[in-house]
CSV table of C-alpha atoms in Angstrom, one decimal:
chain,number,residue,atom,x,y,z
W,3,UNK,CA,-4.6,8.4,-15.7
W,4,UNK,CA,-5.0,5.5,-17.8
W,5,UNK,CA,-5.3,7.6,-21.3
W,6,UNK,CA,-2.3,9.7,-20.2
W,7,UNK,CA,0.1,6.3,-19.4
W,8,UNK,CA,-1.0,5.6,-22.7
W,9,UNK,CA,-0.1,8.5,-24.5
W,10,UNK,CA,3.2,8.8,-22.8
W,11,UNK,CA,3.7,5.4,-23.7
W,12,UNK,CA,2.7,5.9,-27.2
W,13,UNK,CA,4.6,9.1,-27.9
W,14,UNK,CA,8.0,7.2,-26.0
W,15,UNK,CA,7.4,4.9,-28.9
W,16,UNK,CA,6.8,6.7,-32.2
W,17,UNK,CA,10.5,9.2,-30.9
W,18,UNK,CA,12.2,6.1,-30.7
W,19,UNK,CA,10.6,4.4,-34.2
W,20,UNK,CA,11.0,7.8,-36.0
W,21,UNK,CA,14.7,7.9,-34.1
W,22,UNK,CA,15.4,4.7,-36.1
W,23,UNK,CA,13.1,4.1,-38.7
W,24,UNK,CA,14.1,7.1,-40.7
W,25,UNK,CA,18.1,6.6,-40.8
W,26,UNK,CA,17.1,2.9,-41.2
W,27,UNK,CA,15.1,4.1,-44.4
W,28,UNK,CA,17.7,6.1,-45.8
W,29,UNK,CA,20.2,3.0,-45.3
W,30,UNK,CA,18.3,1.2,-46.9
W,31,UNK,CA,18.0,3.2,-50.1
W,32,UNK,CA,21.7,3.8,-50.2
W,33,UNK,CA,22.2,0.3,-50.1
W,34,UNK,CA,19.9,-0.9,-52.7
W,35,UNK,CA,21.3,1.6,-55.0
W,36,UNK,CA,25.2,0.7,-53.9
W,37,UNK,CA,24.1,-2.6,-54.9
W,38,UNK,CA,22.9,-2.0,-58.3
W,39,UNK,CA,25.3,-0.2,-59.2
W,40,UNK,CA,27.9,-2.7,-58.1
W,41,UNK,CA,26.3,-5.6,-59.9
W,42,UNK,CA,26.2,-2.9,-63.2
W,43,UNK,CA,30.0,-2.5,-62.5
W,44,UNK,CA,30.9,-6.6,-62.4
W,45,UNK,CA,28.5,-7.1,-65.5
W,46,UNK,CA,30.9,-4.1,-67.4
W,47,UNK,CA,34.1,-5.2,-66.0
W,48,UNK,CA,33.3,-8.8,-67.4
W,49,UNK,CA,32.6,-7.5,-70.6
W,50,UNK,CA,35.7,-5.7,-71.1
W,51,UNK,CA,37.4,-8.2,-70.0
W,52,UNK,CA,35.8,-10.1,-73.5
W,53,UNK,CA,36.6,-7.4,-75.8
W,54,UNK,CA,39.9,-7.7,-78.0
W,55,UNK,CA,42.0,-4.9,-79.0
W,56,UNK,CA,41.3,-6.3,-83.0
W,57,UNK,CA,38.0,-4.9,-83.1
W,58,UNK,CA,38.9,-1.6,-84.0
W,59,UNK,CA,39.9,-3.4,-87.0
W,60,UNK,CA,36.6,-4.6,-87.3
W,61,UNK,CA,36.7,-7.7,-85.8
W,62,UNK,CA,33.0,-8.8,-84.3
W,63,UNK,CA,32.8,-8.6,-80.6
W,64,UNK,CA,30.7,-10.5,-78.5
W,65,UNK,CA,29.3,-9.3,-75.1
W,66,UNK,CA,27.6,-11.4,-72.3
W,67,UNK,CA,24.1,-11.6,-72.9
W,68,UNK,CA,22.8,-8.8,-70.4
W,69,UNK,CA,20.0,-10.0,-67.9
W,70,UNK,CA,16.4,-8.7,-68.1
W,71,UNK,CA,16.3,-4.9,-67.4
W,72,UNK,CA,20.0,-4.5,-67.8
W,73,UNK,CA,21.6,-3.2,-71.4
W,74,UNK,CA,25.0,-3.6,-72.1
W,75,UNK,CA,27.2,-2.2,-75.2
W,76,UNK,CA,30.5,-1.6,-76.3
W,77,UNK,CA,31.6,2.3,-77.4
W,78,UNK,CA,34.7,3.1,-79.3
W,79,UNK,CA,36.8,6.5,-78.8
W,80,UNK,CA,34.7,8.1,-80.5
W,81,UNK,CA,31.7,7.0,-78.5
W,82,UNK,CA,29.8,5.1,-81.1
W,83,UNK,CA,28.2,2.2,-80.2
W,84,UNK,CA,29.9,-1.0,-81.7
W,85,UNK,CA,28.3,-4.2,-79.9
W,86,UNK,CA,25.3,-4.7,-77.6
W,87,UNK,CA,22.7,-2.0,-76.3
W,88,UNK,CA,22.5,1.1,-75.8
W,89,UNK,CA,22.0,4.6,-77.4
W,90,UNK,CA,23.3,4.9,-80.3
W,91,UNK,CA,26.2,7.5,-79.0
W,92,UNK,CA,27.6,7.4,-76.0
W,93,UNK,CA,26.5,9.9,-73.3
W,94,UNK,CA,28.2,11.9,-70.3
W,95,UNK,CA,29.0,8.9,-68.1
W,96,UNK,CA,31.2,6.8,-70.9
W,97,UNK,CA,32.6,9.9,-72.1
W,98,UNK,CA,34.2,10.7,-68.3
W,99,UNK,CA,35.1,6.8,-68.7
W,100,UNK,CA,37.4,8.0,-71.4
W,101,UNK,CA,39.9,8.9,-69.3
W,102,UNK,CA,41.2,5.7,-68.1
W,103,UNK,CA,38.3,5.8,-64.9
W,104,UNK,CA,35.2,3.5,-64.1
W,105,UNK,CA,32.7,6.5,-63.8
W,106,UNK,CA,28.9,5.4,-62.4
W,107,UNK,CA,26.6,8.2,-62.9
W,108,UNK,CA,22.6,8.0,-64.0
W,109,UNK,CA,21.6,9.6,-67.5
W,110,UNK,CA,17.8,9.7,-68.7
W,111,UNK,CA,16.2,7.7,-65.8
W,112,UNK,CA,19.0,5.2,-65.8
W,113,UNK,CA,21.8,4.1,-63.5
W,114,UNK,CA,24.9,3.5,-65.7
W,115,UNK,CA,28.1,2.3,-65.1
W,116,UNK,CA,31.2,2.7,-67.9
W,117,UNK,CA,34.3,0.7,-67.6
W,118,UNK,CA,37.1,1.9,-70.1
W,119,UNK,CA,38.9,-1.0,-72.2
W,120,UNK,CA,42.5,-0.5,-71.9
W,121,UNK,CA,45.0,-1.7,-74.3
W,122,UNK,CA,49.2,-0.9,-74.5
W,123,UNK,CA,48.2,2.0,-71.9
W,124,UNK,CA,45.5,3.3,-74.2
W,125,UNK,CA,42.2,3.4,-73.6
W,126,UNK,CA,40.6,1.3,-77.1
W,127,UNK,CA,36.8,2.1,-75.4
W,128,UNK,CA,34.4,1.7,-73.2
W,129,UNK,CA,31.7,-1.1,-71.9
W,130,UNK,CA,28.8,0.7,-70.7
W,131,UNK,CA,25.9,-0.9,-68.7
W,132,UNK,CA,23.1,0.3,-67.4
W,133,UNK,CA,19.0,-0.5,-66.2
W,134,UNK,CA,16.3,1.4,-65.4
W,135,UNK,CA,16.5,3.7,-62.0
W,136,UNK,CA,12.5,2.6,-61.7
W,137,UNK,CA,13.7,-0.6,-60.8
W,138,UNK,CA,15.7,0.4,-57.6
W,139,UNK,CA,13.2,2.7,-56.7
W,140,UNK,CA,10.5,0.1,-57.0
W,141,UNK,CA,12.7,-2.4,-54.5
W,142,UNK,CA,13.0,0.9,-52.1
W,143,UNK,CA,9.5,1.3,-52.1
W,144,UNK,CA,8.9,-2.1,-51.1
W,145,UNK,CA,11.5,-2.5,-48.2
W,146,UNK,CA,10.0,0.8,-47.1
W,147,UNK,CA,6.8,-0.7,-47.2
W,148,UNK,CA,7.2,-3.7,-45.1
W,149,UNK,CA,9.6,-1.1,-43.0
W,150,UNK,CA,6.4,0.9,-42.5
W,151,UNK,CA,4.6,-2.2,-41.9
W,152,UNK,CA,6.7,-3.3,-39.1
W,153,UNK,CA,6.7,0.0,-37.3
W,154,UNK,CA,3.1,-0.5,-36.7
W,155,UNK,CA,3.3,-3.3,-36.0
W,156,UNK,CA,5.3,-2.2,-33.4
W,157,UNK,CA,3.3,0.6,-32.5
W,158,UNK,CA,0.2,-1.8,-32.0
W,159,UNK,CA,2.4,-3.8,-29.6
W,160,UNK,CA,3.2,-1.2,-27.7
W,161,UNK,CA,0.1,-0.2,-27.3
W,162,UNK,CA,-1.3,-3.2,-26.1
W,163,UNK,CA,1.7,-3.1,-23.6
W,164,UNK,CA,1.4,-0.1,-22.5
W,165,UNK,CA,-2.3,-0.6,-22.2
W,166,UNK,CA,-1.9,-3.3,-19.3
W,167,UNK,CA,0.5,-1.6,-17.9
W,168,UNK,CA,-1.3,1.4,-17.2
W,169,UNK,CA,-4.0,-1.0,-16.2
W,170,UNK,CA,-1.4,-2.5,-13.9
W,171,UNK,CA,-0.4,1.0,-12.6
W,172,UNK,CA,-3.7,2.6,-12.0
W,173,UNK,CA,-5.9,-0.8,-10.5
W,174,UNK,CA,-4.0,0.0,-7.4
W,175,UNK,CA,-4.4,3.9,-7.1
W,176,UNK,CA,-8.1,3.3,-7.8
W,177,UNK,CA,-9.1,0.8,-5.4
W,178,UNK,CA,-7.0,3.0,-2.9
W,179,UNK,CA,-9.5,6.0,-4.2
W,180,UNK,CA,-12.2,3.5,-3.7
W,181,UNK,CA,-11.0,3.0,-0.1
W,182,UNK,CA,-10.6,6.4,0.6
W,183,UNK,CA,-14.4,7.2,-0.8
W,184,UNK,CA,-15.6,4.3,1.4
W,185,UNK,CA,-13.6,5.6,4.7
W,186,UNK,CA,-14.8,8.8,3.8
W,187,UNK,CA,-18.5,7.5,3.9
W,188,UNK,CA,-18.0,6.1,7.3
W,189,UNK,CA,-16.4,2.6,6.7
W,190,UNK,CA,-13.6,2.8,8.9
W,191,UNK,CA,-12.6,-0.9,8.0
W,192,UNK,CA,-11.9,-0.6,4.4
W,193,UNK,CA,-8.1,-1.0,4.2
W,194,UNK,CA,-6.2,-0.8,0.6
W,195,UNK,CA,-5.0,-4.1,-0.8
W,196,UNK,CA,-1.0,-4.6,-1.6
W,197,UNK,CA,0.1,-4.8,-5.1
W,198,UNK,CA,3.2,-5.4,-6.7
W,199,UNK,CA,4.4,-2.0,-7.2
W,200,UNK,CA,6.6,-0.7,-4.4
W,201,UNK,CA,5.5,2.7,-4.5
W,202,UNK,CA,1.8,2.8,-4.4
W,203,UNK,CA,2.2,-0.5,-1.4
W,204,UNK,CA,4.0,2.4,0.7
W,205,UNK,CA,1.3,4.7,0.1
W,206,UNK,CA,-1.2,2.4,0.6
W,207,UNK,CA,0.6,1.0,3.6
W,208,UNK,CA,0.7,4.6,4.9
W,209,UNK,CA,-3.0,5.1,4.4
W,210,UNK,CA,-3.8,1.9,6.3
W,211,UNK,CA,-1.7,3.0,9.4
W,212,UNK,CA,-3.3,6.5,9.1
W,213,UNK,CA,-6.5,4.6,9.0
W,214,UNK,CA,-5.7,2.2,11.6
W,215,UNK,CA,-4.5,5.6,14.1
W,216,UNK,CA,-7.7,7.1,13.2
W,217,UNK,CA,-9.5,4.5,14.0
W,218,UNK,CA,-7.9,3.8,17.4
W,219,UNK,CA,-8.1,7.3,18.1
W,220,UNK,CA,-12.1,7.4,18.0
W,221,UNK,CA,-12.4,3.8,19.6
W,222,UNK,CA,-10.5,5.5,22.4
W,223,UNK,CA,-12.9,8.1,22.7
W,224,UNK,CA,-16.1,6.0,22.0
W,225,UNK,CA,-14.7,4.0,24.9
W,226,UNK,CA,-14.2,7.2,27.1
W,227,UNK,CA,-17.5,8.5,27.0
W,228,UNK,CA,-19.0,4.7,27.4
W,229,UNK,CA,-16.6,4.4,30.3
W,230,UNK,CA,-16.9,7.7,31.9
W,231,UNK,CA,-21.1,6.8,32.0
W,232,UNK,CA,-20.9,4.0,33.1
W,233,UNK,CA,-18.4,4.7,36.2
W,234,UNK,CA,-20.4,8.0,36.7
W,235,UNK,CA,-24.3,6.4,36.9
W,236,UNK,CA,-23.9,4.6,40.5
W,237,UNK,CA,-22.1,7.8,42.2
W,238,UNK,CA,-24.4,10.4,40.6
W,239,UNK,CA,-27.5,8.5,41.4
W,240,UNK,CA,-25.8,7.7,45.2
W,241,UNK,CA,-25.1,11.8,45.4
W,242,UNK,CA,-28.5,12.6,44.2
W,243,UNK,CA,-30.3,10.6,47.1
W,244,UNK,CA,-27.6,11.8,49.5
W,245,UNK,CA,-28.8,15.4,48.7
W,246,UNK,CA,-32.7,14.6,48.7
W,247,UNK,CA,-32.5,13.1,51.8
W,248,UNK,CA,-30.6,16.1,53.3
W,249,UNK,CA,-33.6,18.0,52.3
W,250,UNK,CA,-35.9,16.3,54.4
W,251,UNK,CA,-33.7,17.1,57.5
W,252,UNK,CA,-33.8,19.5,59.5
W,253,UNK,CA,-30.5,22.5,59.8
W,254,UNK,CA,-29.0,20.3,62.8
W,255,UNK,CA,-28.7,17.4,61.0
W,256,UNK,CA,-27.6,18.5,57.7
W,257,UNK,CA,-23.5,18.3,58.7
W,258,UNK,CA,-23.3,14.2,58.5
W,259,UNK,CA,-25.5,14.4,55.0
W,260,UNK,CA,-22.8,17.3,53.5
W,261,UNK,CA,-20.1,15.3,54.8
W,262,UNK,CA,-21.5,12.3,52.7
W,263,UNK,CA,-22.2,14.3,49.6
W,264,UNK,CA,-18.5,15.7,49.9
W,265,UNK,CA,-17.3,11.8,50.4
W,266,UNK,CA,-19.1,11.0,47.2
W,267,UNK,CA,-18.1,14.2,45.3
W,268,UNK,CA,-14.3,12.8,45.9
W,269,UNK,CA,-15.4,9.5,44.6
W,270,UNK,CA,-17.0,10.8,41.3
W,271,UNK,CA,-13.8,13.2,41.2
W,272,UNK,CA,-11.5,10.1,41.7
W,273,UNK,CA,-13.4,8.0,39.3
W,274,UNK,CA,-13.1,10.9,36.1
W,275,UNK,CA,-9.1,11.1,36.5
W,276,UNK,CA,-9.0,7.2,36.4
W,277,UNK,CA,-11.4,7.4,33.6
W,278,UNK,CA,-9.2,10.2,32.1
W,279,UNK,CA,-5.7,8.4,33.4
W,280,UNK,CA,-7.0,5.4,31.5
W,281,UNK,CA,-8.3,7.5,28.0
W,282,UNK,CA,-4.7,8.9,28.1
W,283,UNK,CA,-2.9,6.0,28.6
W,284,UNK,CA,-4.2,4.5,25.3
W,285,UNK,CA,-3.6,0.9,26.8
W,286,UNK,CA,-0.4,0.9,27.7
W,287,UNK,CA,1.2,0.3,31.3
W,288,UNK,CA,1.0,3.2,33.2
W,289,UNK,CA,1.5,2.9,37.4
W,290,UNK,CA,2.0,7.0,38.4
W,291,UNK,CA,-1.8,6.5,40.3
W,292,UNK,CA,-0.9,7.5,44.0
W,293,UNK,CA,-0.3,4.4,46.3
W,294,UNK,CA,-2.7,3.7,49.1
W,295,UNK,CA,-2.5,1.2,51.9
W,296,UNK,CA,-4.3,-2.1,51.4
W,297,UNK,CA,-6.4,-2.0,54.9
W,298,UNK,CA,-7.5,1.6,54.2
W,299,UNK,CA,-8.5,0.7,50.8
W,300,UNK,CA,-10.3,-2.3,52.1
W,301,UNK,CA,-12.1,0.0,55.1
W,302,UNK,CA,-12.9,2.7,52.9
W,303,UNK,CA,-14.7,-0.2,49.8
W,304,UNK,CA,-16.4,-1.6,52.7
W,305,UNK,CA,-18.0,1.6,53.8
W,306,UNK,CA,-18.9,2.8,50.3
W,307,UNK,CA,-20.3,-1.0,49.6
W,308,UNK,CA,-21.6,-2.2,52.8
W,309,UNK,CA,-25.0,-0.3,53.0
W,310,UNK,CA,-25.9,-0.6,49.6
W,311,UNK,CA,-25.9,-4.5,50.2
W,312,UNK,CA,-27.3,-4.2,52.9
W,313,UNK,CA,-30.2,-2.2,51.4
W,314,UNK,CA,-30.4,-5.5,49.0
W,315,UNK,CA,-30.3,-7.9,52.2
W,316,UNK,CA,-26.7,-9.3,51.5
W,317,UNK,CA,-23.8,-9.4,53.3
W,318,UNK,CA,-20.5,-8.5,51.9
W,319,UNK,CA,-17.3,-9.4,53.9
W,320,UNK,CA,-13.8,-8.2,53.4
W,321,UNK,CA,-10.5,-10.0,54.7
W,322,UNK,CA,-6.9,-10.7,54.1
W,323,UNK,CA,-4.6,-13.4,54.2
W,324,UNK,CA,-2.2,-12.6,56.3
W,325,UNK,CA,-1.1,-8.8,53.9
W,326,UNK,CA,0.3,-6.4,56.2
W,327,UNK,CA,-2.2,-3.2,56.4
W,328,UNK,CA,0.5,-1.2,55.2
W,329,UNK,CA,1.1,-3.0,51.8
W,330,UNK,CA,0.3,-0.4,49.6
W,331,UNK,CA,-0.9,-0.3,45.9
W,332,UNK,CA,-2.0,2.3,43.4
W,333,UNK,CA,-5.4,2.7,45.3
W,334,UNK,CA,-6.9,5.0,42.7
W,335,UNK,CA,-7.3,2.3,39.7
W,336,UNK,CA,-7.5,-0.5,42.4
W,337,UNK,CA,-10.8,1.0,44.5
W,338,UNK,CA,-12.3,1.1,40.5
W,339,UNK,CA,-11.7,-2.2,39.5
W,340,UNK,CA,-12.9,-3.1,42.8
W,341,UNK,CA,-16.3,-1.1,42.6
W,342,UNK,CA,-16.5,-2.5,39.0
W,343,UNK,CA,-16.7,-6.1,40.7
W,344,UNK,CA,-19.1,-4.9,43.5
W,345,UNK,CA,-21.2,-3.7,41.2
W,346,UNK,CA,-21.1,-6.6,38.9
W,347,UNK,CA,-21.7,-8.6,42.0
W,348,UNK,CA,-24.4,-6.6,43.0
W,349,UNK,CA,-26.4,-6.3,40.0
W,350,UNK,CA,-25.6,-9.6,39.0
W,351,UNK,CA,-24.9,-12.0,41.3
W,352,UNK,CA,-26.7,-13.1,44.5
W,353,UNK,CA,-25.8,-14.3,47.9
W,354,UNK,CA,-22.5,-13.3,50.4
W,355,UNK,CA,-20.5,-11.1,48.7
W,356,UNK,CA,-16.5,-11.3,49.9
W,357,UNK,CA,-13.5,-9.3,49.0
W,358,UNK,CA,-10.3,-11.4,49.6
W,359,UNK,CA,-6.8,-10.5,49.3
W,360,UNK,CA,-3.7,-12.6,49.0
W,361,UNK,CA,0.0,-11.9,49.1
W,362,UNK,CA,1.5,-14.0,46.3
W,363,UNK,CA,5.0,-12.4,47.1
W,364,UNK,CA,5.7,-10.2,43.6
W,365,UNK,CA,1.7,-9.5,43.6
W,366,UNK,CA,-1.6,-8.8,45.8
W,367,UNK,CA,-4.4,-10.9,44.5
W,368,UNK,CA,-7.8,-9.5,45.3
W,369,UNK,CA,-10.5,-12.2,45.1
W,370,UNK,CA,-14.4,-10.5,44.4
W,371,UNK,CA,-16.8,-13.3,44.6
W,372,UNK,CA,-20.7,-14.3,45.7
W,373,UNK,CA,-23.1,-17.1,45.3
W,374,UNK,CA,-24.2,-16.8,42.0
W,375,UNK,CA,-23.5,-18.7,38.8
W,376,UNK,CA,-21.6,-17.2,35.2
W,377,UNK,CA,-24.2,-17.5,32.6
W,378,UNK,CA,-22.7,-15.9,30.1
W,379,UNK,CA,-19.4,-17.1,27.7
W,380,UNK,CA,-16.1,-16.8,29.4
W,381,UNK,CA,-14.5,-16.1,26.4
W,382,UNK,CA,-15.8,-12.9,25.7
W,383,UNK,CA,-16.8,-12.1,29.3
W,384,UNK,CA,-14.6,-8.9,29.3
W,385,UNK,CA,-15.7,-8.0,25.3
W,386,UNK,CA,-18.1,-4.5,25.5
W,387,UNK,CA,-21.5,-5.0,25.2
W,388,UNK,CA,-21.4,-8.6,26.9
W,389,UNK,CA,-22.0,-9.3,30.5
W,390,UNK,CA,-22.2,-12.6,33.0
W,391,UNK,CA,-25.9,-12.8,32.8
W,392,UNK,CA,-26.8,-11.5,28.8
W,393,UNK,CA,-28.1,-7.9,30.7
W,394,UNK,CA,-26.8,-4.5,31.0
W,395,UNK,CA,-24.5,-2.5,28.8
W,396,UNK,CA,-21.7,-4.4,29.0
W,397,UNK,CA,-18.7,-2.1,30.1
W,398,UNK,CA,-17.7,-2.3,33.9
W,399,UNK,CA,-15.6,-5.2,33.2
W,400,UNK,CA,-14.0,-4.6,29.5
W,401,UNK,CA,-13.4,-1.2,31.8
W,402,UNK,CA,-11.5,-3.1,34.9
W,403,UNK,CA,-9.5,-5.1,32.6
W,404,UNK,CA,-8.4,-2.4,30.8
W,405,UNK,CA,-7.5,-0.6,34.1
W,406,UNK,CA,-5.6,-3.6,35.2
W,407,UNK,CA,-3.5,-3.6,32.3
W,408,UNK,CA,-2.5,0.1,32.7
W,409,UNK,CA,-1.4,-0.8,36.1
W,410,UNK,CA,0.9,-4.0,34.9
W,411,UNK,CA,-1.8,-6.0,36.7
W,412,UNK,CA,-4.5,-8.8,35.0
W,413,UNK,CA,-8.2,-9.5,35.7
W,414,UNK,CA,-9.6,-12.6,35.4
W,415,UNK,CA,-12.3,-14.9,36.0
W,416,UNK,CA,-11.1,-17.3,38.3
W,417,UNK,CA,-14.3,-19.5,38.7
W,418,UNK,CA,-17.6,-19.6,37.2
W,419,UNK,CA,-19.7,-21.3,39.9
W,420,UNK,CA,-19.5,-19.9,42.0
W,421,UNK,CA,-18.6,-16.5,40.3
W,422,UNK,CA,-15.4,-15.2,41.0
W,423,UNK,CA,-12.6,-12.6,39.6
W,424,UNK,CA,-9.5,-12.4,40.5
W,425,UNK,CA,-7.3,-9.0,40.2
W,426,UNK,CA,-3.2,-9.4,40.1
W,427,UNK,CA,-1.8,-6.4,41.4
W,428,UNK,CA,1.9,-6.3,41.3
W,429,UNK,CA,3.6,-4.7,44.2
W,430,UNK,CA,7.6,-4.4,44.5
W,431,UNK,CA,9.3,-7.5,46.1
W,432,UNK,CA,9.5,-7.1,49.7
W,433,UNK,CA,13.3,-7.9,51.7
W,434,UNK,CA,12.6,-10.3,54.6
């Protein structure tokens, strides 16, 4: 692209030079010729001023010296030459002078100029001068030479110019070609510097938001897939011993272990559309989960979460602060985030487990807390890949935060020793 901004360039140039050179040129010539031939015509008219009306008698004249180059001579009627230089008879150009007319005309590679010499209404002869053509053309030559001169000049300039500009043009298109080659390896962070043309900074602005679209786009499913693992190890593996252990029973006793395995196969069926709800949602608010009430979500955690403490020997406890039972909240997300914490708690904490929930007025805060201590850095407590004690994969709670957010809600570590989160649930303001 470079060559061809060049050659545009270039081209633009030599139309435009040849546009003006040439009639320059030819002005030129024209004018160096007008000029000679008007100092030819000043030198004759100031010897025929000189020249008295006796010298037919044959009285001496005497013309002004010519200057180098330049002849100058004095022809009578007849068109012989009487004073100065000349050839000896007069050619074309004084004859026409004859008449009573300065005629300027060019005879054997000269430019001559004849003046007639006028006295009592007659013309008495003529005062011819002339110089060699060669010197006009030489002068030409030369102007055309340094004309020439300049117009490459000129060219070289432009160039040069047009060189960095093309430079100036194409830097950004190729580093946006580099960035597109590197995305196009697998770098998904490359993004195309600005420049200072307006143009290629909206493409390159355009490719950056393409990017940056793309980019969310697979983060979103990356996170769906990490998500939809994690959330789908605990009730699998809870299913799976719920169904081995109804194989060891006898046909009576199968009902309460299918009723179990049907309980769980509602979790893991509640736990995708979250998971999908969420992956949809692409982070923003979103509250069309279906409202539950408060105690039946606290029952119905406590019986999902009490045994597998239990199997651990530790207690977990769930109470509420004076919440009616019927305060309701969008129980799909909420049961999630809680199990996210119970987990957590479970696989990370130690002691009493408690579940505690508080009516703030314009919100329901759920307190998940046990006996154990945060080891790991608050700050990026909720990042993916980090957790409170520097093991496991590092998703439950980048997972509840971001399912706290759809609701309009926040998760957040409200102490560190001993270890405690709190979820904000925001419920519509109640009339007393």
């Amino acid at each position: 692209m470079r060559q061809r901004v060049v050659r545009v360039a270039l081209t633009a140039a030599l139309v435009a030079l040849v546009l003006l050179a040439v009639p320059l040129a030819l002005v030129i010539r024209s004018a160096l010729y007008a000029d000679q031939r008007d100092t030819l015509e000043r030198a004759a008219l100031a010897a025929a001023v000189r020249v008295s009306p006796d010298y037919t008698g044959g009285d001496p004249v005497e013309l002004p010296a010519p200057t180098a180059g330049r002849r100058l001579g004095l022809y009578d009627p007849g068109l012989r030459l009487r004073a100065g230089t000349g050839p000896r008879t007069g050619d074309a150009v004084a004859r026409r002078a004859l008449g009573g007319t300065v005629v300027r005309g060019t005879a054997g590679g000269d430019l001559v100029v004849a003046v007639p010499v006028s006295h009592a209404e007659q013309v008495i002869g003529v005062v011819r001068a002339s110089s060699a053509e060669r010197t006009v053309r030489d002068r030409v030559l030369a102007v055309w030479a340094a004309l020439l001169g300049v117009a490459v000049l000129a060219l070289a300039v432009a160039v040069l110019v047009a060189r960095r500009q093309a430079r100036a043009l194409t830097a950004p298109l190729e580093d946006l070609s580099r960035h597109c080659r590197a995305v196009m390896d697998g770098d998904l962070t490359a993004r195309a510097a600005p420049s200072t043309i307006a143009e290629i900074d909206q493409v390159a602005r355009t490719h950056n938001d393409m990017l940056h679209s793309l980019s969310e786009l697979l983060r979103h499913e990356r996170n769906f897939t990490a998500n939809a693992s994690h959330q789908l190890r605990t009730p699998l593996t809870g299913l799976q011993l719920t169904l081995e252990a109804g194989l060891e029973q006898d046909e009576s006793r199968l009902r309460p272990v299918l009723d179990e395995a049907l309980a769980a196969t509602r979790r893991l069926h509640d736990t995708v559309e979250e998971v999908l709800r969420l992956s949809g949602s692409r982070g923003l608010p979103h509250t069309a989960a279906p409202d539950r009430a408060v105690a039946d979500l606290l029952s119905e955690t406590e019986e999902r979460w009490h045994g597998l403490f239990a199997r651990d020997g530790r207690r977990l406890e769930c109470v509420t602060d004076e919440v009616p039972g019927d305060e309701r909240v969008p129980g799909g997300p909420v049961a999630e985030i809680l199990g996210v914490l119970l987990d957590n708690a479970r696989g990370h904490g130690r002691g009493t487990v408690r579940v505690r929930v508080r009516d703030l007025g314009d919100a329901l805060a759920f307190d998940v807390g046990d006996e154990g201590a945060l080891e790991a850095d608050p700050a990026r407590l909720f990042d993916r890949g980090h957790t409170r004690d520097g093991t496991g994969a590092g998703i439950g709670l980048a997972l509840a935060r971001d399912l706290a957010f759809s609701l309009g809600g926040r998760l957040f570590l409200a102490s560190g020793d001993p270890t405690t989160f709190t979820l904000l649930v925001p419920v519509p303001r109640r009339l007393e």
